[in-house]
Tab-separated table of N, CA and C in Angstrom:
chain	number	residue	atom	x	y	z
L	15	MET	N	0.719	-1.256	0.060
L	15	MET	CA	-0.056	-0.036	0.056
L	15	MET	C	0.883	1.201	0.046
L	16	LEU	N	2.038	1.104	0.692
L	16	LEU	CA	2.739	2.398	0.792
L	16	LEU	C	3.543	2.791	-0.590
L	17	VAL	N	3.682	1.599	-1.535
L	17	VAL	CA	4.310	1.935	-2.649
L	17	VAL	C	3.322	2.798	-3.719
L	18	ARG	N	1.983	2.414	-3.489
L	18	ARG	CA	1.002	3.111	-4.537
L	18	ARG	C	0.778	4.730	-4.122
L	19	TRP	N	0.958	5.171	-2.946
L	19	TRP	CA	0.738	6.648	-2.713
L	19	TRP	C	1.859	7.450	-3.434
L	20	PRO	N	3.026	7.105	-3.418
L	20	PRO	CA	4.293	7.906	-4.066
L	20	PRO	C	3.775	7.982	-5.671
L	21	THR	N	3.361	6.772	-6.128
L	21	THR	CA	3.102	6.465	-7.556
L	21	THR	C	1.822	7.490	-7.974
L	22	THR	N	0.862	7.374	-7.171
L	22	THR	CA	-0.355	8.074	-7.377
L	22	THR	C	-0.114	9.632	-7.282
L	23	LEU	N	0.720	10.069	-6.219
L	23	LEU	CA	1.056	11.278	-6.095
L	23	LEU	C	1.691	11.822	-7.267
L	24	LEU	N	2.658	10.974	-7.767
L	24	LEU	CA	3.545	11.475	-8.928
L	24	LEU	C	2.692	11.639	-10.204
L	25	PHE	N	1.789	10.740	-10.330
L	25	PHE	CA	0.833	10.816	-11.630
L	25	PHE	C	-0.118	12.039	-11.506
L	26	LEU	N	-0.435	12.308	-10.085
L	26	LEU	CA	-1.423	13.594	-10.048
L	26	LEU	C	-0.610	14.977	-10.186
L	27	LEU	N	0.733	14.859	-9.701
L	27	LEU	CA	1.451	16.086	-9.948
L	27	LEU	C	1.785	16.291	-11.568
L	28	ALA	N	1.984	15.077	-12.203
L	28	ALA	CA	2.398	15.331	-13.614
L	28	ALA	C	1.165	15.637	-14.415
L	29	GLY	N	-0.119	15.295	-13.944
L	29	GLY	CA	-1.320	15.652	-14.706
L	29	GLY	C	-1.666	17.132	-14.367
L	30	ALA	N	-1.519	17.491	-13.244
L	30	ALA	CA	-1.633	19.005	-12.719
L	30	ALA	C	-0.728	19.728	-13.678
L	31	ALA	N	0.743	19.389	-13.834
L	31	ALA	CA	1.754	20.171	-14.542
L	31	ALA	C	1.275	20.102	-16.040
L	32	CYS	N	0.545	19.391	-16.620
L	32	CYS	CA	0.282	19.311	-17.874
L	32	CYS	C	-1.088	20.185	-18.397
L	33	SER	N	-1.718	20.519	-17.201
L	33	SER	CA	-3.033	21.415	-17.376
L	33	SER	C	-2.562	22.681	-17.933
L	34	PRO	N	-1.708	23.496	-17.620
L	34	PRO	CA	-1.287	24.797	-18.238
L	34	PRO	C	-0.810	24.701	-19.682
L	35	ILE	N	-0.035	23.508	-19.704
L	35	ILE	CA	0.514	23.056	-21.120
L	35	ILE	C	-0.683	22.829	-22.166
L	36	ASN	N	-1.488	22.142	-21.638
L	36	ASN	CA	-2.815	21.796	-22.589
L	36	ASN	C	-3.593	22.993	-23.012
L	37	ALA	N	-3.825	23.783	-21.827
L	37	ALA	CA	-4.741	25.061	-22.013
L	37	ALA	C	-3.927	25.959	-23.125
L	38	ASN	N	-2.682	26.241	-22.972
L	38	ASN	CA	-1.935	26.939	-23.681
L	38	ASN	C	-1.951	26.439	-25.208
L	39	ARG	N	-1.753	25.191	-25.258
L	39	ARG	CA	-1.676	24.512	-26.552
L	39	ARG	C	-3.200	24.868	-27.520
L	40	GLU	N	-4.098	24.820	-26.521
L	40	GLU	CA	-5.576	24.860	-27.187
L	40	GLU	C	-5.825	26.416	-27.455
L	41	ILE	N	-5.247	27.285	-26.492
L	41	ILE	CA	-5.268	28.680	-26.931
L	41	ILE	C	-4.606	28.979	-28.292
L	42	SER	N	-3.444	28.523	-28.307
L	42	SER	CA	-2.709	28.692	-29.687
L	42	SER	C	-3.417	28.188	-30.895
L	43	ALA	N	-4.065	27.065	-30.649
L	43	ALA	CA	-4.633	26.515	-31.921
L	43	ALA	C	-5.900	27.364	-32.360
L	44	ALA	N	-6.648	27.849	-31.198
L	44	ALA	CA	-7.667	28.631	-31.435
L	44	ALA	C	-7.407	30.146	-32.155
L	45	GLN	N	-6.145	30.559	-31.705
L	45	GLN	CA	-5.681	31.818	-32.353
L	45	GLN	C	-5.281	31.530	-33.839
L	46	ASP	N	-4.619	30.467	-34.082
L	46	ASP	CA	-4.360	30.078	-35.602
L	46	ASP	C	-5.648	29.953	-36.338
L	47	ALA	N	-6.553	29.253	-35.699
L	47	ALA	CA	-7.815	28.919	-36.516
L	47	ALA	C	-8.690	30.323	-36.707
L	48	LEU	N	-8.446	31.320	-35.823
L	48	LEU	CA	-9.170	32.638	-35.751
L	48	LEU	C	-8.472	33.537	-36.783
L	49	ARG	N	-7.259	33.323	-36.926
L	49	ARG	CA	-6.350	34.088	-38.079
L	49	ARG	C	-6.765	33.578	-39.448
L	50	ALA	N	-6.955	32.318	-39.598
L	50	ALA	CA	-7.252	31.548	-40.790
L	50	ALA	C	-8.600	31.979	-41.353
L	51	ALA	N	-9.444	32.100	-40.121
L	51	ALA	CA	-10.991	32.578	-40.475
L	51	ALA	C	-10.925	34.102	-40.986
L	52	LYS	N	-10.213	34.853	-40.276
L	52	LYS	CA	-10.006	36.205	-40.789
L	52	LYS	C	-9.626	36.330	-42.286
L	53	SER	N	-8.540	35.404	-42.402
L	53	SER	CA	-7.951	35.816	-43.861
L	53	SER	C	-8.885	35.162	-44.867
L	54	ALA	N	-9.922	34.385	-44.589
L	54	ALA	CA	-10.939	33.892	-45.359
L	54	ALA	C	-12.026	34.864	-45.587
L	55	GLY	N	-12.024	35.782	-44.652
L	55	GLY	CA	-13.238	36.833	-44.835
L	55	GLY	C	-14.404	36.612	-43.833
L	56	ALA	N	-14.037	35.730	-42.807
L	56	ALA	CA	-15.056	35.554	-41.864
L	56	ALA	C	-15.676	36.669	-41.053
L	57	ASP	N	-14.896	37.804	-40.808
L	57	ASP	CA	-15.251	38.812	-40.163
L	57	ASP	C	-16.283	39.660	-40.929
L	58	ARG	N	-16.469	39.332	-42.195
L	58	ARG	CA	-17.564	39.950	-43.195
L	58	ARG	C	-18.562	39.020	-43.576
L	59	PHE	N	-18.270	37.730	-43.783
L	59	PHE	CA	-19.170	36.758	-44.441
L	59	PHE	C	-19.688	35.689	-43.273
L	60	ALA	N	-19.120	35.669	-42.125
L	60	ALA	CA	-19.515	34.684	-41.016
L	60	ALA	C	-19.433	35.552	-39.739
L	61	THR	N	-20.145	36.574	-39.640
L	61	THR	CA	-19.853	37.595	-38.419
L	61	THR	C	-20.435	36.849	-37.135
L	62	TYR	N	-21.359	36.190	-37.171
L	62	TYR	CA	-21.854	35.637	-35.854
L	62	TYR	C	-20.748	34.711	-35.376
L	63	GLU	N	-20.328	33.694	-36.148
L	63	GLU	CA	-19.293	32.644	-35.748
L	63	GLU	C	-18.039	33.382	-35.585
L	64	TYR	N	-17.619	34.317	-36.259
L	64	TYR	CA	-16.301	34.866	-36.022
L	64	TYR	C	-16.287	35.807	-34.740
L	65	ALA	N	-17.494	36.517	-34.499
L	65	ALA	CA	-17.324	37.261	-33.269
L	65	ALA	C	-17.629	36.264	-31.941
L	66	SER	N	-18.317	35.201	-32.136
L	66	SER	CA	-18.380	34.069	-30.916
L	66	SER	C	-17.111	33.613	-30.770
L	67	ALA	N	-16.262	33.307	-31.709
L	67	ALA	CA	-15.039	32.674	-31.652
L	67	ALA	C	-13.986	33.726	-30.869
L	68	THR	N	-14.122	34.817	-31.263
L	68	THR	CA	-13.298	35.932	-30.604
L	68	THR	C	-13.610	36.078	-29.231
L	69	GLU	N	-14.893	35.996	-28.836
L	69	GLU	CA	-15.282	36.335	-27.408
L	69	GLU	C	-14.852	35.075	-26.546
L	70	TYR	N	-14.940	33.706	-27.134
L	70	TYR	CA	-14.562	32.621	-26.606
L	70	TYR	C	-13.132	32.525	-26.345
L	71	LEU	N	-12.405	33.059	-27.306
L	71	LEU	CA	-10.810	33.200	-27.034
L	71	LEU	C	-10.577	34.115	-26.020
L	72	HIS	N	-11.068	35.193	-25.921
L	72	HIS	CA	-10.860	36.313	-24.823
L	72	HIS	C	-11.105	35.684	-23.494
L	73	LYS	N	-12.150	34.848	-23.453
L	73	LYS	CA	-12.633	34.290	-22.166
L	73	LYS	C	-11.615	33.219	-21.787
L	74	ALA	N	-11.064	32.519	-22.798
L	74	ALA	CA	-10.008	31.413	-22.597
L	74	ALA	C	-8.848	32.139	-21.982
L	75	ARG	N	-8.341	33.153	-22.551
L	75	ARG	CA	-7.283	33.854	-22.074
L	75	ARG	C	-7.519	34.290	-20.535
L	76	GLU	N	-8.630	34.881	-20.401
L	76	GLU	CA	-9.074	35.330	-19.097
L	76	GLU	C	-8.782	34.075	-17.937
L	77	GLU	N	-9.583	33.061	-18.324
L	77	GLU	CA	-9.426	31.927	-17.413
L	77	GLU	C	-8.083	31.249	-17.229
L	78	ASN	N	-7.185	31.491	-18.263
L	78	ASN	CA	-5.897	30.962	-18.058
L	78	ASN	C	-5.263	32.005	-17.261
L	79	ASN	N	-5.411	33.185	-17.272
L	79	ASN	CA	-4.767	34.099	-16.364
L	79	ASN	C	-5.079	33.954	-14.902
L	80	TYR	N	-6.357	33.493	-14.669
L	80	TYR	CA	-6.911	33.149	-13.445
L	80	TYR	C	-6.445	31.644	-12.894
L	81	SER	N	-5.776	30.966	-13.739
L	81	SER	CA	-4.979	29.763	-13.496
L	81	SER	C	-6.122	28.643	-13.448
L	82	ASP	N	-7.253	28.912	-14.135
L	82	ASP	CA	-8.356	27.965	-14.235
L	82	ASP	C	-8.132	27.327	-15.686
L	83	TYR	N	-7.186	26.254	-15.641
L	83	TYR	CA	-6.728	25.798	-17.042
L	83	TYR	C	-7.709	24.983	-17.612
L	84	ASP	N	-8.582	24.273	-16.939
L	84	ASP	CA	-9.613	23.214	-17.438
L	84	ASP	C	-10.628	24.272	-18.145
L	85	ALA	N	-10.943	25.286	-17.659
L	85	ALA	CA	-11.963	26.218	-18.193
L	85	ALA	C	-11.458	26.933	-19.316
L	86	ALA	N	-10.186	27.309	-19.366
L	86	ALA	CA	-9.444	27.792	-20.484
L	86	ALA	C	-9.367	26.980	-21.660
L	87	ARG	N	-9.080	25.735	-21.360
L	87	ARG	CA	-9.100	24.757	-22.484
L	87	ARG	C	-10.363	24.482	-23.138
L	88	ILE	N	-11.516	24.482	-22.353
L	88	ILE	CA	-12.539	24.305	-22.873
L	88	ILE	C	-13.091	25.470	-23.775
L	89	TYR	N	-12.913	26.682	-23.202
L	89	TYR	CA	-13.243	27.980	-23.913
L	89	TYR	C	-12.413	27.993	-25.359
L	90	ALA	N	-11.214	27.704	-25.233
L	90	ALA	CA	-10.293	27.673	-26.280
L	90	ALA	C	-10.699	26.688	-27.364
L	91	ALA	N	-11.233	25.447	-26.934
L	91	ALA	CA	-11.595	24.464	-27.820
L	91	ALA	C	-12.889	25.057	-28.587
L	92	HIS	N	-13.840	25.743	-27.752
L	92	HIS	CA	-15.083	26.242	-28.406
L	92	HIS	C	-14.609	27.310	-29.427
L	93	ALA	N	-13.604	28.213	-29.045
L	93	ALA	CA	-13.113	29.291	-29.941
L	93	ALA	C	-12.842	28.605	-31.236
L	94	ARG	N	-11.811	27.528	-31.101
L	94	ARG	CA	-11.336	26.976	-32.285
L	94	ARG	C	-12.274	26.420	-33.307
L	95	ASP	N	-13.258	25.795	-32.602
L	95	ASP	CA	-14.301	25.183	-33.419
L	95	ASP	C	-15.287	26.164	-34.153
L	96	LEU	N	-15.535	27.173	-33.516
L	96	LEU	CA	-16.221	28.231	-34.023
L	96	LEU	C	-15.474	29.058	-35.064
L	97	ALA	N	-14.099	29.271	-34.854
L	97	ALA	CA	-13.406	29.728	-35.970
L	97	ALA	C	-13.242	28.902	-37.197
L	98	GLN	N	-13.203	27.596	-36.991
L	98	GLN	CA	-13.267	26.772	-38.131
L	98	GLN	C	-14.487	26.795	-38.899
L	99	GLU	N	-15.671	26.797	-38.226
L	99	GLU	CA	-16.900	26.964	-38.744
L	99	GLU	C	-17.018	28.212	-39.427
L	100	ALA	N	-16.575	29.256	-38.951
L	100	ALA	CA	-16.611	30.774	-39.541
L	100	ALA	C	-15.797	30.666	-40.838
L	101	ARG	N	-14.643	30.151	-40.758
L	101	ARG	CA	-13.834	29.966	-42.008
L	101	ARG	C	-14.511	29.329	-43.249
L	102	ALA	N	-15.135	28.192	-42.672
L	102	ALA	CA	-15.679	27.276	-43.724
L	102	ALA	C	-17.029	28.109	-44.359
L	103	ARG	N	-17.805	28.751	-43.520
L	103	ARG	CA	-18.817	29.500	-44.032
L	103	ARG	C	-18.395	30.747	-44.853
L	104	ALA	N	-17.404	31.431	-44.416
L	104	ALA	CA	-16.918	32.379	-45.163
L	104	ALA	C	-16.370	31.992	-46.552
L	105	GLU	N	-15.717	30.966	-46.634
L	105	GLU	CA	-15.339	30.340	-47.989
L	105	GLU	C	-16.594	30.132	-48.770
L	106	ARG	N	-17.505	29.524	-48.206
L	106	ARG	CA	-18.719	29.132	-48.941
L	106	ARG	C	-19.365	30.441	-49.470
L	107	GLU	N	-19.652	31.473	-48.600
L	107	GLU	CA	-20.129	32.698	-48.966
L	107	GLU	C	-19.375	33.640	-49.740
L	108	HIS	N	-18.258	33.461	-49.670
L	108	HIS	CA	-17.267	34.259	-50.615
L	108	HIS	C	-17.030	33.641	-51.868
L	109	GLY	N	-17.216	32.523	-51.988
L	109	GLY	CA	-17.220	31.748	-53.244
L	109	GLY	C	-15.973	31.133	-53.515
L	110	ARG	N	-15.119	30.777	-52.654
L	110	ARG	CA	-14.040	29.933	-52.780
L	110	ARG	C	-14.456	28.399	-53.007
L	111	ILE	N	-15.364	28.144	-52.184
L	111	ILE	CA	-15.811	26.695	-52.253
L	111	ILE	C	-17.226	26.622	-52.708
L	112	PRO	N	-17.567	26.723	-53.845
L	112	PRO	CA	-18.966	26.982	-54.498
L	112	PRO	C	-19.862	25.628	-54.100
L	113	ASP	N	-21.101	26.163	-53.794
L	113	ASP	CA	-22.075	24.981	-53.292
L	113	ASP	C	-22.362	24.194	-54.701
L	114	ALA	N	-22.781	22.932	-54.520
L	114	ALA	CA	-23.112	22.254	-55.600
L	114	ALA	C	-24.198	22.907	-56.408
L	115	GLN	N	-23.993	23.003	-57.687
L	115	GLN	CA	-24.889	23.498	-58.618
L	115	GLN	C	-25.460	22.610	-59.583
L	116	PRO	N	-26.767	22.603	-59.924
L	116	PRO	CA	-27.247	21.750	-60.700
L	116	PRO	C	-26.473	21.779	-62.059
L	117	GLU	N	-26.328	20.407	-62.458
L	117	GLU	CA	-25.564	20.317	-64.026
L	117	GLU	C	-26.529	20.550	-65.169
L	118	ARG	N	-25.925	21.365	-66.168
L	118	ARG	CA	-26.736	21.543	-67.262
L	118	ARG	C	-26.494	20.460	-68.249
L	119	SER	N	-27.447	20.205	-69.022
L	119	SER	CA	-27.097	19.117	-70.205
L	119	SER	C	-26.371	19.645	-71.091
L	120	PRO	N	-25.709	18.836	-71.970
L	120	PRO	CA	-24.746	19.362	-73.022
L	120	PRO	C	-25.356	20.312	-74.195
L	121	GLU	N	-26.852	19.777	-74.321
L	121	GLU	CA	-27.608	20.495	-75.304
L	121	GLU	C	-28.008	21.976	-74.728
L	122	MET	N	-27.808	22.127	-73.437
L	122	MET	CA	-28.311	23.377	-72.908
L	122	MET	C	-27.050	24.212	-72.713
L	123	GLU	N	-25.867	23.829	-73.042
L	123	GLU	CA	-24.723	24.772	-72.856
L	123	GLU	C	-24.754	26.045	-73.469
L	124	GLY	N	-25.115	26.208	-74.582
L	124	GLY	CA	-24.949	27.464	-75.258
L	124	GLY	C	-26.377	28.256	-75.146
L	125	SER	N	-27.322	27.755	-74.654
L	125	SER	CA	-28.578	28.237	-74.576
L	125	SER	C	-28.848	29.053	-73.354
L	126	PRO	N	-29.551	30.235	-73.408
L	126	PRO	CA	-29.744	31.040	-72.197
L	126	PRO	C	-30.759	30.347	-71.237
L	127	PRO	N	-30.716	30.578	-70.036
L	127	PRO	CA	-31.716	29.892	-68.913
L	127	PRO	C	-32.964	30.435	-69.400
L	128	GLU	N	-34.073	29.498	-69.053
L	128	GLU	CA	-35.365	29.879	-69.533
L	128	GLU	C	-35.968	30.906	-68.649
L	129	GLU	N	-36.734	31.881	-69.324
L	129	GLU	CA	-37.272	33.111	-68.575
L	129	GLU	C	-38.504	32.673	-67.810
L	130	ILE	N	-38.498	33.157	-66.728
L	130	ILE	CA	-39.613	32.903	-65.745
L	130	ILE	C	-40.774	33.969	-65.998
L	131	PRO	N	-41.919	33.647	-66.362
L	131	PRO	CA	-42.895	34.742	-66.629
L	131	PRO	C	-43.178	35.438	-65.263
L	132	THR	N	-43.416	36.642	-65.402
L	132	THR	CA	-43.633	37.613	-64.165
L	132	THR	C	-45.102	37.961	-64.236
L	133	GLN	N	-45.623	37.866	-63.039
L	133	GLN	CA	-46.961	38.352	-62.828
L	133	GLN	C	-47.138	39.774	-62.365
L	134	THR	N	-48.042	40.466	-63.031
L	134	THR	CA	-48.211	41.882	-62.480
L	134	THR	C	-49.267	41.655	-61.413
L	135	ALA	N	-49.235	42.672	-60.425
L	135	ALA	CA	-50.134	42.657	-59.379
L	135	ALA	C	-51.350	43.181	-59.685
L	136	ALA	N	-52.410	42.669	-59.248
L	136	ALA	CA	-53.761	43.193	-59.666
L	136	ALA	C	-54.186	44.554	-58.832
L	137	PRO	N	-54.737	45.505	-59.422
L	137	PRO	CA	-54.826	46.785	-58.795
L	137	PRO	C	-55.875	46.447	-57.552
L	138	SER	N	-55.579	47.180	-56.420
L	138	SER	CA	-56.251	46.842	-55.281
L	138	SER	C	-57.656	47.530	-55.410
L	139	THR	N	-58.591	46.896	-54.842
L	139	THR	CA	-60.083	47.309	-54.951
L	139	THR	C	-60.287	48.209	-53.779
L	140	SER	N	-59.604	48.135	-52.671
L	140	SER	CA	-59.974	49.019	-51.573
L	140	SER	C	-59.007	50.076	-51.332
L	141	ALA	N	-59.348	51.130	-51.153
L	141	ALA	CA	-58.744	52.411	-50.805
L	141	ALA	C	-58.135	52.484	-49.543
L	142	SER	N	-56.859	52.716	-49.165
L	142	SER	CA	-56.273	52.927	-47.998
L	142	SER	C	-55.623	54.351	-47.849
L	143	VAL	N	-55.776	54.912	-46.752
L	143	VAL	CA	-55.123	56.219	-46.596
L	143	VAL	C	-54.054	56.001	-45.492
L	144	ASP	N	-52.914	56.485	-45.798
L	144	ASP	CA	-51.768	56.473	-44.992
L	144	ASP	C	-51.465	57.945	-44.456
L	145	ASP	N	-51.970	58.064	-43.248
L	145	ASP	CA	-51.667	59.449	-42.633
L	145	ASP	C	-50.549	59.283	-41.754
L	146	GLY	N	-49.860	58.149	-41.443
L	146	GLY	CA	-48.704	58.177	-40.782
L	146	GLY	C	-48.883	57.550	-39.230
L	147	SER	N	-50.282	57.515	-38.869
L	147	SER	CA	-50.683	57.124	-37.591
L	147	SER	C	-50.768	55.580	-37.607
L	148	PRO	N	-50.525	54.998	-36.460
L	148	PRO	CA	-50.680	53.336	-36.413
L	148	PRO	C	-52.055	53.143	-36.729
L	149	VAL	N	-52.342	52.266	-37.157
L	149	VAL	CA	-53.700	51.641	-37.432
L	149	VAL	C	-53.765	50.205	-37.106
L	150	ARG	N	-54.799	49.957	-36.212
L	150	ARG	CA	-54.976	48.575	-35.672
L	150	ARG	C	-56.120	47.958	-36.554
L	151	ARG	N	-55.669	46.905	-37.126
L	151	ARG	CA	-56.559	46.148	-37.986
L	151	ARG	C	-57.187	44.983	-37.333
L	152	ASN	N	-58.378	44.802	-37.652
L	152	ASN	CA	-59.095	43.665	-37.169
L	152	ASN	C	-59.011	42.455	-38.056
L	153	ARG	N	-58.343	41.420	-37.802
L	153	ARG	CA	-58.209	40.372	-38.688
L	153	ARG	C	-58.977	39.256	-38.349
L	154	GLY	N	-59.735	39.204	-37.189
L	154	GLY	CA	-60.380	38.027	-36.685
L	154	GLY	C	-61.907	38.182	-36.971
L	155	GLY	N	-62.272	39.072	-37.642
L	155	GLY	CA	-63.742	39.238	-38.109
L	155	GLY	C	-64.509	40.480	-37.360
L	156	ASN	N	-65.656	40.501	-37.267
L	156	ASN	CA	-66.397	41.606	-36.699
L	156	ASN	C	-66.340	41.367	-35.077
L	157	LYS	N	-65.807	42.535	-34.394
L	157	LYS	CA	-65.895	42.530	-33.117
L	157	LYS	C	-66.146	43.927	-32.560
């Protein structure tokens, strides 16, 4: 039984020493993913994901400064995942990775796309007056 305590203590100390390393490694990976997302235009084309990733990275750094390495690692992992998602979305939106488009048959290659007939709106039969004041409309019948 005495042999197990020093070994267990050694493993606990080794695991505790790795926590800051793992948190810093995850924060670094999140920073790299965020840089790649920004270079893909995520700040313009995937604003929600990019802003969320930025805030999660900020929170990860804050928790790391408070020596809460597990929380820092978790926040950094969220930041990395969101940054990767933002990059993918920005590339799709920006046109670097086009979405699947329907293929055109060879006989249609030179022909223009079919025109879609447009319908004109029928003139309204009821007159309405817009005097700028809010109007409450009764949509449930006569009341």
